[in-house]
C-alpha cells in the first residue's frame, strides 16, 4: 500500500507542467500522523497521497523529496468515534509557519470531501502568504462610468476607489445566524439584534459593541431569521423571530422592556421577513408552510390589531420567488419590477406581469441557514429521508433604486451541507435592459451571515462568521461596518 501510494505521488509530480510552472510554488506533503484509526499505517500514506493530488495544480507543484520543496505540509488525522478531524500545518523552508487549516466529518464516507476541503483551505493559505500587491485603502470599489468613445476600441479605465477602511467589533462567541438593526438612539448609537440558533441578543452599537441583554430559547426551537418593526405604532419596536420546532413553524414576537426580553406572542405559523419594497417603508411580510410545499401560498403583509395579528394585502410573486429571495424596484418612468434570487444563485428580473426580462451570469447570495422536512417520497432517489431548504440572503433596494445583495463564494459541499469562505456586497442598477454593477466591497475572507444597510448614514453593517464551529470550538462571529462614499 505504501509503495503504491508513493508511486502515485511520483507520477503526479512527473506530469508535464505548463509553461507558467516557473511561477508555481513547490510543495512537499509529509505522511500524516494518525490516531484513533485501526488501519493507521495504510491511512497515513493514503491521506498523504490524496492531499498531494488535490494540492497539485496550476499554482502549486507537489515535489519529492522534501529538500526540493519551498513549503512543507504536515498533517494529522484524529478519529473520535465515527467522527474524524483533519489538521494541517504549512511551514516554509526556513521553518516559519505560513498557514494552518482543519476540517472534520461525521463518518468515513465524508473523508474524500474533507480532504478536498482541506486542500482548498491550504491552497488559499499558501497563496495568501505570498507577497501580494498592497490592498486598496478603501472598502468600496465603485465602477467607473466610461464615456462612449469615437473609436470602436474601448480601453479599460482604472477603478475609482472610495470609502473609509471601516470598523470591526470584538469577537462574539458562537456562530451567529441573523442580525437586524433596531432604532437609533438620541446619542447616535444604534440597536442591533443578533441571534444564534437558540438565543436572542440585543447590542448597543456605538464606539464599541456592548451587550445589553439576551434570552435563551428552548433547544428544540431553531431560529431561522429575525426582523424588527413597530406594527402597533407605540414607538417601541417588536422583534419578529422565525422559529422551526420539529418541522413546524412556531414563530414568536419579542420586545425589550428596560433591559429584559419579553415575549409578546408565540406559536405563530409564519415565516417573517422585513422588506422595504422598492425602497419604501419597511413592513413585516409573512408566508406559511404547507403540508407538501415549503413556502405555501401568497406573501401577505402582517398587521397588528390590538393583541392579535392579521394578514392583508396578498402579494403574488413571479416564478422561483418566495418570501426570502425577492424585492421590488422601479425605473425612471415608475415601472415596477421584481428582482429574485434563484436557488442556484442567479439574479432574475421580472416585470409586474411575471415575464422574465433578464438573468445574471454571475452568482449572488449564498446562505448556510436552512431547515429540514421529511421527504420519504424521494428517499429512493436522493438517499436522504429529509429535504434541506435554504433561506436566501436579503435583497435591499434603496430609495434611489440601487439593488444591494451579498455574494458569498468559495463554497464546498458535503452532501447537502454548504460552507462559504469569502464574501462581498454588491450594488447594481437597472439600465432598462439589464442590471449593471455600481460598486462592490473589497472581498472579505469570512462568510457573511446577514447584513443591514443604513441609507441615511450610507453604511453597511455586516454580520460575519470569523471562525467555524468545530468539535472542540463553538466558533466566533463579528460585526463590521463599511462606509459607502
Short mmCIF file of C-alpha atoms in Angstrom, two decimals:
data_model
loop_
_atom_site.label_atom_id
_atom_site.label_comp_id
_atom_site.label_asym_id
_atom_site.label_seq_id
_atom_site.Cartn_x
_atom_site.Cartn_y
_atom_site.Cartn_z
CA UNK A 1 0.00 0.00 0.00
CA UNK A 2 2.79 2.41 0.94
CA UNK A 3 4.82 1.68 -2.21
CA UNK A 4 1.73 2.12 -4.37
CA UNK A 5 0.89 5.44 -2.73
CA UNK A 6 4.44 6.74 -3.17
CA UNK A 7 4.40 5.64 -6.81
CA UNK A 8 1.18 7.60 -7.33
CA UNK A 9 2.78 10.63 -5.70
CA UNK A 10 5.81 10.42 -8.01
CA UNK A 11 3.55 10.02 -11.06
CA UNK A 12 1.65 13.16 -10.02
CA UNK A 13 4.90 15.09 -9.77
CA UNK A 14 6.14 13.82 -13.17
CA UNK A 15 3.16 15.09 -15.18
CA UNK A 16 4.11 17.61 -17.86
CA UNK A 17 3.97 21.12 -16.41
CA UNK A 18 2.71 24.04 -18.49
CA UNK A 19 4.92 26.97 -19.39
CA UNK A 20 3.71 29.02 -16.43
CA UNK A 21 5.16 26.41 -13.98
CA UNK A 22 8.03 28.78 -13.23
CA UNK A 23 5.59 30.72 -11.05
CA UNK A 24 4.44 27.61 -9.20
CA UNK A 25 5.25 27.07 -5.54
CA UNK A 26 6.95 23.73 -4.81
CA UNK A 27 5.17 21.78 -2.06
CA UNK A 28 6.03 18.58 -0.23
CA UNK A 29 3.31 16.66 1.63
CA UNK A 30 4.58 14.54 4.51
CA UNK A 31 2.94 11.36 5.81
CA UNK A 32 0.02 12.03 8.11
CA UNK A 33 0.12 11.30 11.82
CA UNK A 34 -2.90 9.08 12.53
CA UNK A 35 -4.60 8.38 15.85
CA UNK A 36 -7.90 6.69 16.59
CA UNK A 37 -7.98 4.55 13.41
CA UNK A 38 -7.45 0.75 13.22
CA UNK A 39 -5.61 0.88 9.87
CA UNK A 40 -3.36 3.83 10.66
CA UNK A 41 -0.30 2.63 8.65
CA UNK A 42 -2.32 2.46 5.44
CA UNK A 43 -4.37 5.55 6.24
CA UNK A 44 -1.41 7.87 6.83
CA UNK A 45 0.03 7.12 3.37
CA UNK A 46 -3.37 7.25 1.68
CA UNK A 47 -4.09 10.68 3.18
CA UNK A 48 -0.65 11.89 2.08
CA UNK A 49 -1.38 10.78 -1.49
CA UNK A 50 -4.92 12.18 -1.59
CA UNK A 51 -3.88 15.57 -0.26
CA UNK A 52 -0.89 15.76 -2.62
CA UNK A 53 -3.06 15.05 -5.67
CA UNK A 54 -5.52 17.77 -4.68
CA UNK A 55 -2.85 20.38 -3.96
CA UNK A 56 -1.00 19.78 -7.22
CA UNK A 57 -2.31 22.25 -9.77
CA UNK A 58 -1.82 25.49 -11.63
CA UNK A 59 -0.31 27.43 -8.73
CA UNK A 60 1.18 24.64 -6.58
CA UNK A 61 3.57 21.87 -7.69
CA UNK A 62 3.91 18.81 -5.44
CA UNK A 63 7.50 17.52 -5.32
CA UNK A 64 9.53 14.75 -3.71
CA UNK A 65 11.97 14.71 -1.83
CA UNK A 66 11.23 17.41 0.76
CA UNK A 67 14.60 19.07 0.15
CA UNK A 68 13.30 20.23 -3.26
CA UNK A 69 10.26 21.96 -1.73
CA UNK A 70 9.70 25.59 -0.81
CA UNK A 71 6.96 24.68 1.66
CA UNK A 72 6.22 21.52 3.65
CA UNK A 73 2.73 20.35 4.66
CA UNK A 74 2.39 18.21 7.81
CA UNK A 75 -0.99 16.66 8.51
CA UNK A 76 -2.72 14.70 11.25
CA UNK A 77 -5.86 12.57 11.46
CA UNK A 78 -7.77 12.09 14.72
CA UNK A 79 -10.66 9.63 14.93
CA UNK A 80 -13.28 10.24 17.61
CA UNK A 81 -15.93 7.53 17.43
CA UNK A 82 -17.38 7.71 13.94
CA UNK A 83 -16.27 11.32 13.54
CA UNK A 84 -12.83 12.49 12.49
CA UNK A 85 -10.77 15.66 12.29
CA UNK A 86 -8.07 16.55 9.73
CA UNK A 87 -5.50 19.17 10.72
CA UNK A 88 -2.59 20.51 8.66
CA UNK A 89 0.34 22.86 9.24
CA UNK A 90 2.36 24.56 6.49
CA UNK A 91 5.94 25.80 7.01
CA UNK A 92 8.32 27.43 4.59
CA UNK A 93 11.93 26.35 4.02
CA UNK A 94 13.12 28.41 6.99
CA UNK A 95 10.66 26.69 9.35
CA UNK A 96 8.26 29.62 9.71
CA UNK A 97 4.57 28.71 9.94
CA UNK A 98 2.72 30.05 6.88
CA UNK A 99 -0.79 28.81 7.50
CA UNK A 100 -2.91 26.23 9.32
CA UNK A 101 -6.19 24.56 8.35
CA UNK A 102 -8.56 21.92 9.64
CA UNK A 103 -11.75 20.19 8.62
CA UNK A 104 -13.90 17.42 10.02
CA UNK A 105 -16.52 14.83 9.15
CA UNK A 106 -19.17 12.71 10.80
CA UNK A 107 -18.32 9.41 9.04
CA UNK A 108 -15.68 7.82 6.81
CA UNK A 109 -17.93 8.42 3.79
CA UNK A 110 -17.08 12.12 4.16
CA UNK A 111 -13.30 11.59 4.13
CA UNK A 112 -12.70 12.35 0.44
CA UNK A 113 -14.73 15.54 0.58
CA UNK A 114 -12.94 16.58 3.77
CA UNK A 115 -9.53 16.13 2.13
CA UNK A 116 -10.72 18.25 -0.80
CA UNK A 117 -11.85 20.99 1.55
CA UNK A 118 -8.55 20.82 3.45
CA UNK A 119 -6.61 21.16 0.19
CA UNK A 120 -8.68 24.18 -0.81
CA UNK A 121 -8.06 25.92 2.51
CA UNK A 122 -4.35 25.12 2.42
CA UNK A 123 -4.03 26.39 -1.15
CA UNK A 124 -5.69 29.67 -0.21
CA UNK A 125 -3.45 29.97 2.86
CA UNK A 126 -0.23 29.25 0.97
CA UNK A 127 -1.05 31.65 -1.85
CA UNK A 128 -2.27 34.26 0.62
CA UNK A 129 1.06 34.13 2.46
CA UNK A 130 2.96 35.10 -0.69
CA UNK A 131 3.85 38.76 -1.36
CA UNK A 132 0.87 40.50 -2.95
CA UNK A 133 0.06 43.98 -4.23
CA UNK A 134 -0.97 46.44 -1.48
CA UNK A 135 -4.63 46.27 -0.53
CA UNK A 136 -6.72 49.21 -1.67
CA UNK A 137 -7.13 51.89 1.02
CA UNK A 138 -10.93 51.68 0.97
CA UNK A 139 -13.59 49.01 1.26
CA UNK A 140 -15.80 50.16 -1.61
CA UNK A 141 -14.76 49.79 -5.25
CA UNK A 142 -17.05 51.84 -7.45
CA UNK A 143 -17.45 51.11 -11.12
CA UNK A 144 -16.23 53.95 -13.33
CA UNK A 145 -18.70 55.28 -15.89
CA UNK A 146 -16.90 55.01 -19.24
CA UNK A 147 -17.97 57.57 -21.87
CA UNK A 148 -18.74 56.28 -25.37
CA UNK A 149 -15.59 56.91 -27.46
CA UNK A 150 -15.45 57.79 -31.11
CA UNK A 151 -13.42 54.65 -31.78
CA UNK A 152 -14.69 51.06 -31.82
CA UNK A 153 -11.97 50.10 -29.31
CA UNK A 154 -12.70 50.78 -25.61
CA UNK A 155 -9.71 50.70 -23.30
CA UNK A 156 -10.27 49.70 -19.69
CA UNK A 157 -10.38 52.62 -17.27
CA UNK A 158 -8.95 52.47 -13.74
CA UNK A 159 -11.49 51.81 -10.99
CA UNK A 160 -12.30 54.65 -8.59
CA UNK A 161 -11.75 53.53 -5.03
CA UNK A 162 -13.91 55.23 -2.43
CA UNK A 163 -14.95 54.82 1.20
CA UNK A 164 -13.33 54.51 4.58
CA UNK A 165 -11.47 51.46 5.81
CA UNK A 166 -14.35 50.66 8.14
CA UNK A 167 -14.66 49.23 11.65
CA UNK A 168 -14.94 45.75 13.11
CA UNK A 169 -16.13 44.67 16.54
CA UNK A 170 -14.59 42.35 19.06
CA UNK A 171 -15.19 38.64 18.51
CA UNK A 172 -18.59 37.32 19.58
CA UNK A 173 -18.60 33.78 20.93
CA UNK A 174 -20.50 31.37 18.71
CA UNK A 175 -21.67 31.23 15.10
CA UNK A 176 -24.43 33.82 14.64
CA UNK A 177 -27.13 33.23 12.05
CA UNK A 178 -29.07 36.51 11.79
CA UNK A 179 -28.89 40.23 12.53
CA UNK A 180 -31.23 43.21 12.17
CA UNK A 181 -30.87 46.88 13.07
CA UNK A 182 -33.20 48.35 15.66
CA UNK A 183 -33.79 52.02 16.38
CA UNK A 184 -31.16 54.76 16.51
CA UNK A 185 -30.84 56.31 19.97
CA UNK A 186 -30.67 60.03 20.75
CA UNK A 187 -26.89 59.94 21.20
CA UNK A 188 -26.44 58.35 17.76
CA UNK A 189 -25.87 54.80 19.00
CA UNK A 190 -27.75 52.06 17.15
CA UNK A 191 -29.53 48.99 18.49
CA UNK A 192 -28.52 45.69 16.90
CA UNK A 193 -30.41 42.44 17.43
CA UNK A 194 -28.28 39.36 16.80
CA UNK A 195 -29.31 35.71 17.01
CA UNK A 196 -27.58 32.36 17.07
CA UNK A 197 -29.55 29.14 16.62
CA UNK A 198 -31.11 29.19 20.09
CA UNK A 199 -30.81 32.67 21.63
CA UNK A 200 -31.55 36.36 21.04
CA UNK A 201 -29.21 39.20 21.98
CA UNK A 202 -29.56 42.98 21.97
CA UNK A 203 -26.38 45.03 21.48
CA UNK A 204 -25.78 48.77 21.50
CA UNK A 205 -23.52 49.85 18.66
CA UNK A 206 -21.53 52.99 19.37
CA UNK A 207 -17.78 53.30 19.66
CA UNK A 208 -17.90 49.66 20.77
CA UNK A 209 -20.42 46.83 20.56
CA UNK A 210 -21.97 46.42 24.01
CA UNK A 211 -24.29 43.60 25.06
CA UNK A 212 -27.47 44.97 26.67
CA UNK A 213 -29.46 41.79 27.32
CA UNK A 214 -30.12 38.31 25.98
CA UNK A 215 -32.58 35.44 26.25
CA UNK A 216 -32.18 31.73 25.55
CA UNK A 217 -34.87 29.73 23.77
CA UNK A 218 -35.52 26.02 24.18
CA UNK A 219 -33.03 23.69 22.49
CA UNK A 220 -35.61 22.35 20.05
CA UNK A 221 -36.53 25.89 18.93
CA UNK A 222 -34.29 26.68 15.96
CA UNK A 223 -34.05 30.34 14.95
CA UNK A 224 -34.06 30.87 11.18
CA UNK A 225 -34.45 34.66 10.84
CA UNK A 226 -35.15 37.87 12.77
CA UNK A 227 -36.60 41.27 11.81
CA UNK A 228 -37.86 44.40 13.54
CA UNK A 229 -40.90 46.66 13.10
CA UNK A 230 -43.24 48.86 15.12
CA UNK A 231 -46.56 47.45 13.90
CA UNK A 232 -48.68 48.86 16.72
CA UNK A 233 -47.18 52.36 16.36
CA UNK A 234 -46.33 52.79 20.05
CA UNK A 235 -42.77 53.92 19.30
CA UNK A 236 -41.23 50.67 20.55
CA UNK A 237 -40.05 48.11 18.02
CA UNK A 238 -41.02 44.47 18.18
CA UNK A 239 -38.67 41.64 17.21
CA UNK A 240 -40.20 39.09 14.83
CA UNK A 241 -38.42 35.74 15.17
CA UNK A 242 -38.92 32.90 12.67
CA UNK A 243 -38.61 29.58 14.53
CA UNK A 244 -38.91 25.95 13.49
CA UNK A 245 -39.70 23.26 16.05
CA UNK A 246 -39.94 19.63 14.98
CA UNK A 247 -40.54 20.65 11.34
CA UNK A 248 -43.35 23.04 12.30
CA UNK A 249 -43.31 26.84 12.31
CA UNK A 250 -43.60 28.10 15.89
CA UNK A 251 -42.54 31.71 15.37
CA UNK A 252 -42.52 34.29 18.16
CA UNK A 253 -42.67 38.05 18.74
CA UNK A 254 -40.47 39.68 21.40
CA UNK A 255 -39.88 43.15 22.75
CA UNK A 256 -37.20 44.60 25.02
CA UNK A 257 -38.63 46.41 28.05
CA UNK A 258 -35.97 48.04 30.17
CA UNK A 259 -33.09 45.64 29.72
CA UNK A 260 -35.17 42.47 29.52
CA UNK A 261 -36.61 40.47 26.63
CA UNK A 262 -40.37 39.99 26.99
CA UNK A 263 -42.28 37.58 24.74
CA UNK A 264 -45.43 39.08 23.22
CA UNK A 265 -46.64 36.16 21.07
CA UNK A 266 -45.65 32.57 20.33
CA UNK A 267 -46.53 29.53 18.19
CA UNK A 268 -47.31 31.67 15.13
CA UNK A 269 -47.36 29.55 11.93
CA UNK A 270 -45.49 32.09 9.79
CA UNK A 271 -42.15 32.82 8.21
CA UNK A 272 -41.27 36.50 8.91
CA UNK A 273 -39.28 38.91 6.75
CA UNK A 274 -38.91 42.69 6.99
CA UNK A 275 -38.86 44.17 3.46
CA UNK A 276 -38.86 47.76 2.18
CA UNK A 277 -40.46 47.08 -1.19
CA UNK A 278 -38.99 49.30 -3.92
CA UNK A 279 -37.14 51.30 -1.26
CA UNK A 280 -40.31 52.33 0.55
CA UNK A 281 -41.40 51.81 4.15
CA UNK A 282 -40.17 48.60 5.74
CA UNK A 283 -43.00 46.26 6.69
CA UNK A 284 -43.22 42.72 8.00
CA UNK A 285 -44.32 40.19 5.40
CA UNK A 286 -45.19 36.56 6.06
CA UNK A 287 -45.64 33.30 4.23
CA UNK A 288 -46.94 29.99 5.50
CA UNK A 289 -45.67 26.44 5.29
CA UNK A 290 -47.81 23.85 3.56
CA UNK A 291 -48.01 20.12 4.12
CA UNK A 292 -46.08 19.47 0.91
CA UNK A 293 -44.96 22.98 -0.10
CA UNK A 294 -42.14 24.51 1.93
CA UNK A 295 -43.40 28.06 1.21
CA UNK A 296 -47.15 27.90 0.69
CA UNK A 297 -49.47 30.44 -0.92
CA UNK A 298 -49.09 34.17 -1.39
CA UNK A 299 -46.94 36.53 0.64
CA UNK A 300 -49.02 38.73 2.97
CA UNK A 301 -48.40 41.91 4.90
CA UNK A 302 -48.64 41.34 8.66
CA UNK A 303 -50.67 43.89 10.65
CA UNK A 304 -51.32 44.10 14.38
CA UNK A 305 -54.87 44.77 15.55
CA UNK A 306 -54.96 45.06 19.31
CA UNK A 307 -53.22 41.99 20.67
CA UNK A 308 -53.84 39.94 17.52
CA UNK A 309 -52.06 39.63 14.20
CA UNK A 310 -53.85 39.62 10.85
CA UNK A 311 -52.80 39.11 7.24
CA UNK A 312 -53.71 41.56 4.49
CA UNK A 313 -52.64 42.80 1.04
CA UNK A 314 -51.62 39.47 -0.58
CA UNK A 315 -48.71 39.79 -2.99
CA UNK A 316 -48.42 37.34 -5.87
CA UNK A 317 -44.81 36.57 -6.68
CA UNK A 318 -43.24 35.57 -10.01
CA UNK A 319 -41.72 32.18 -10.71
CA UNK A 320 -38.97 30.96 -8.33
CA UNK A 321 -39.80 33.70 -5.79
CA UNK A 322 -40.70 33.15 -2.15
CA UNK A 323 -40.59 35.27 1.00
CA UNK A 324 -36.82 35.21 1.49
CA UNK A 325 -35.47 35.82 -2.02
CA UNK A 326 -37.21 38.82 -3.60
CA UNK A 327 -37.74 42.56 -3.61
CA UNK A 328 -39.16 45.17 -5.98
CA UNK A 329 -37.70 48.24 -7.70
CA UNK A 330 -38.90 50.90 -10.13
CA UNK A 331 -37.20 52.52 -13.11
CA UNK A 332 -37.08 56.21 -14.01
CA UNK A 333 -40.50 56.01 -15.60
CA UNK A 334 -42.06 54.49 -12.46
CA UNK A 335 -42.46 51.00 -13.93
CA UNK A 336 -42.41 48.26 -11.28
CA UNK A 337 -40.12 45.20 -11.45
CA UNK A 338 -39.37 42.17 -9.29
CA UNK A 339 -35.79 41.11 -8.54
CA UNK A 340 -35.47 37.47 -7.44
CA UNK A 341 -32.50 35.41 -6.24
CA UNK A 342 -32.77 31.96 -7.84
CA UNK A 343 -31.87 28.90 -5.75
CA UNK A 344 -28.82 28.39 -8.00
CA UNK A 345 -27.58 31.91 -7.23
CA UNK A 346 -28.64 33.81 -10.34
CA UNK A 347 -30.41 37.17 -10.12
CA UNK A 348 -33.62 37.36 -12.13
CA UNK A 349 -35.60 40.43 -13.14
CA UNK A 350 -39.34 40.19 -13.92
CA UNK A 351 -41.87 42.80 -14.98
CA UNK A 352 -45.05 43.11 -12.92
CA UNK A 353 -46.81 40.70 -15.26
CA UNK A 354 -44.33 37.97 -14.28
CA UNK A 355 -42.35 37.87 -17.54
CA UNK A 356 -38.64 37.15 -17.05
CA UNK A 357 -36.64 40.02 -18.58
CA UNK A 358 -33.08 39.28 -17.53
CA UNK A 359 -30.89 36.70 -15.78
CA UNK A 360 -27.37 37.27 -14.40
CA UNK A 361 -24.31 35.28 -15.40
CA UNK A 362 -22.64 35.74 -12.01
CA UNK A 363 -23.96 34.07 -8.86
CA UNK A 364 -25.07 36.04 -5.81
CA UNK A 365 -26.48 35.30 -2.36
CA UNK A 366 -25.43 32.08 -0.69
CA UNK A 367 -26.69 31.19 2.78
CA UNK A 368 -25.89 28.47 5.31
CA UNK A 369 -29.21 28.85 7.17
CA UNK A 370 -31.61 26.01 6.43
CA UNK A 371 -34.43 23.92 7.81
CA UNK A 372 -35.32 20.30 7.09
CA UNK A 373 -38.54 18.46 6.38
CA UNK A 374 -39.48 14.82 5.87
CA UNK A 375 -39.01 13.69 2.28
CA UNK A 376 -39.74 9.99 2.39
CA UNK A 377 -41.38 10.06 -1.05
CA UNK A 378 -38.00 10.77 -2.67
CA UNK A 379 -35.69 8.82 -0.37
CA UNK A 380 -35.07 6.16 -3.04
CA UNK A 381 -33.83 8.86 -5.41
CA UNK A 382 -31.95 11.15 -3.02
CA UNK A 383 -30.88 8.63 -0.40
CA UNK A 384 -31.91 11.16 2.27
CA UNK A 385 -35.16 10.92 4.28
CA UNK A 386 -35.12 14.72 4.68
CA UNK A 387 -35.36 17.69 2.36
CA UNK A 388 -33.00 20.61 3.10
CA UNK A 389 -34.39 24.09 2.40
CA UNK A 390 -32.01 27.06 2.47
CA UNK A 391 -33.17 30.58 3.28
CA UNK A 392 -31.63 33.13 0.96
CA UNK A 393 -29.84 36.38 1.73
CA UNK A 394 -31.65 39.72 1.91
CA UNK A 395 -32.09 41.85 -1.19
CA UNK A 396 -32.12 45.54 -0.18
CA UNK A 397 -33.50 48.19 -2.54
CA UNK A 398 -32.68 51.81 -1.69
CA UNK A 399 -34.83 54.91 -2.24
CA UNK A 400 -32.66 55.67 -5.27
CA UNK A 401 -33.38 52.27 -6.78
CA UNK A 402 -30.00 50.65 -6.06
CA UNK A 403 -30.20 46.88 -5.53
CA UNK A 404 -27.82 45.69 -2.80
CA UNK A 405 -27.17 41.96 -2.50
CA UNK A 406 -24.41 39.87 -0.84
CA UNK A 407 -22.19 37.46 -2.72
CA UNK A 408 -20.80 34.54 -0.69
CA UNK A 409 -18.36 32.37 -2.61
CA UNK A 410 -15.62 29.70 -2.43
CA UNK A 411 -18.14 27.16 -1.27
CA UNK A 412 -17.84 23.42 -0.95
CA UNK A 413 -20.47 20.80 -0.26
CA UNK A 414 -20.50 17.59 1.75
CA UNK A 415 -23.82 16.05 0.77
CA UNK A 416 -26.27 18.90 1.24
CA UNK A 417 -24.13 20.93 3.65
CA UNK A 418 -22.91 24.31 2.40
CA UNK A 419 -19.87 26.26 3.56
CA UNK A 420 -18.75 29.66 2.28
CA UNK A 421 -15.29 31.13 2.82
CA UNK A 422 -15.36 34.56 1.14
CA UNK A 423 -17.89 37.33 0.71
CA UNK A 424 -18.55 40.72 -0.78
CA UNK A 425 -21.56 43.03 -1.10
CA UNK A 426 -22.58 44.39 -4.50
CA UNK A 427 -24.77 47.28 -5.63
CA UNK A 428 -26.49 47.03 -9.00
CA UNK A 429 -28.70 49.35 -11.03
CA UNK A 430 -31.25 48.75 -13.79
CA UNK A 431 -30.28 50.35 -17.12
CA UNK A 432 -33.53 49.49 -18.87
CA UNK A 433 -32.43 46.09 -20.13
CA UNK A 434 -30.13 44.56 -17.52
CA UNK A 435 -28.58 45.06 -14.08
CA UNK A 436 -25.15 46.68 -14.04
CA UNK A 437 -22.76 46.80 -11.10
CA UNK A 438 -22.28 50.21 -9.46
CA UNK A 439 -19.91 49.24 -6.66
CA UNK A 440 -18.82 46.35 -4.51
CA UNK A 441 -16.99 45.95 -1.22
CA UNK A 442 -13.49 44.59 -1.06
CA UNK A 443 -13.60 40.81 -0.70
CA UNK A 444 -13.66 39.53 2.88
CA UNK A 445 -12.18 36.20 3.98
CA UNK A 446 -15.30 35.47 6.07
CA UNK A 447 -18.78 34.10 5.44
CA UNK A 448 -21.41 36.85 5.51
CA UNK A 449 -24.35 35.59 7.57
CA UNK A 450 -26.57 38.71 7.39
CA UNK A 451 -26.35 42.44 6.72
CA UNK A 452 -28.18 45.74 7.08
CA UNK A 453 -27.87 48.99 5.11
CA UNK A 454 -28.33 52.40 6.75
CA UNK A 455 -29.44 54.66 3.90
CA UNK A 456 -29.12 57.86 5.95
CA UNK A 457 -25.52 57.22 7.03
CA UNK A 458 -24.60 55.29 3.85
CA UNK A 459 -23.24 52.45 5.98
CA UNK A 460 -23.22 48.70 5.52
CA UNK A 461 -23.46 46.73 8.78
CA UNK A 462 -22.19 43.19 8.24
CA UNK A 463 -22.52 40.07 10.41
CA UNK A 464 -19.54 37.84 9.63
CA UNK A 465 -18.54 34.36 10.80
CA UNK A 466 -14.82 34.65 11.56
CA UNK A 467 -14.28 31.16 12.96
CA UNK A 468 -16.12 27.96 12.15
CA UNK A 469 -17.75 25.74 14.73
CA UNK A 470 -15.74 22.57 15.33
CA UNK A 471 -15.60 19.56 17.56
CA UNK A 472 -13.76 21.48 20.26
CA UNK A 473 -14.83 25.03 19.34
CA UNK A 474 -18.17 26.82 19.18
CA UNK A 475 -16.84 29.28 16.62
CA UNK A 476 -16.90 33.07 16.59
CA UNK A 477 -18.57 35.97 14.78
CA UNK A 478 -18.03 39.72 14.43
CA UNK A 479 -19.88 42.85 13.28
CA UNK A 480 -18.21 45.07 10.68
CA UNK A 481 -19.17 48.50 9.32
CA UNK A 482 -18.19 49.78 5.86
CA UNK A 483 -18.86 53.33 4.72
CA UNK A 484 -20.24 53.75 1.20
CA UNK A 485 -18.97 57.07 -0.20
#
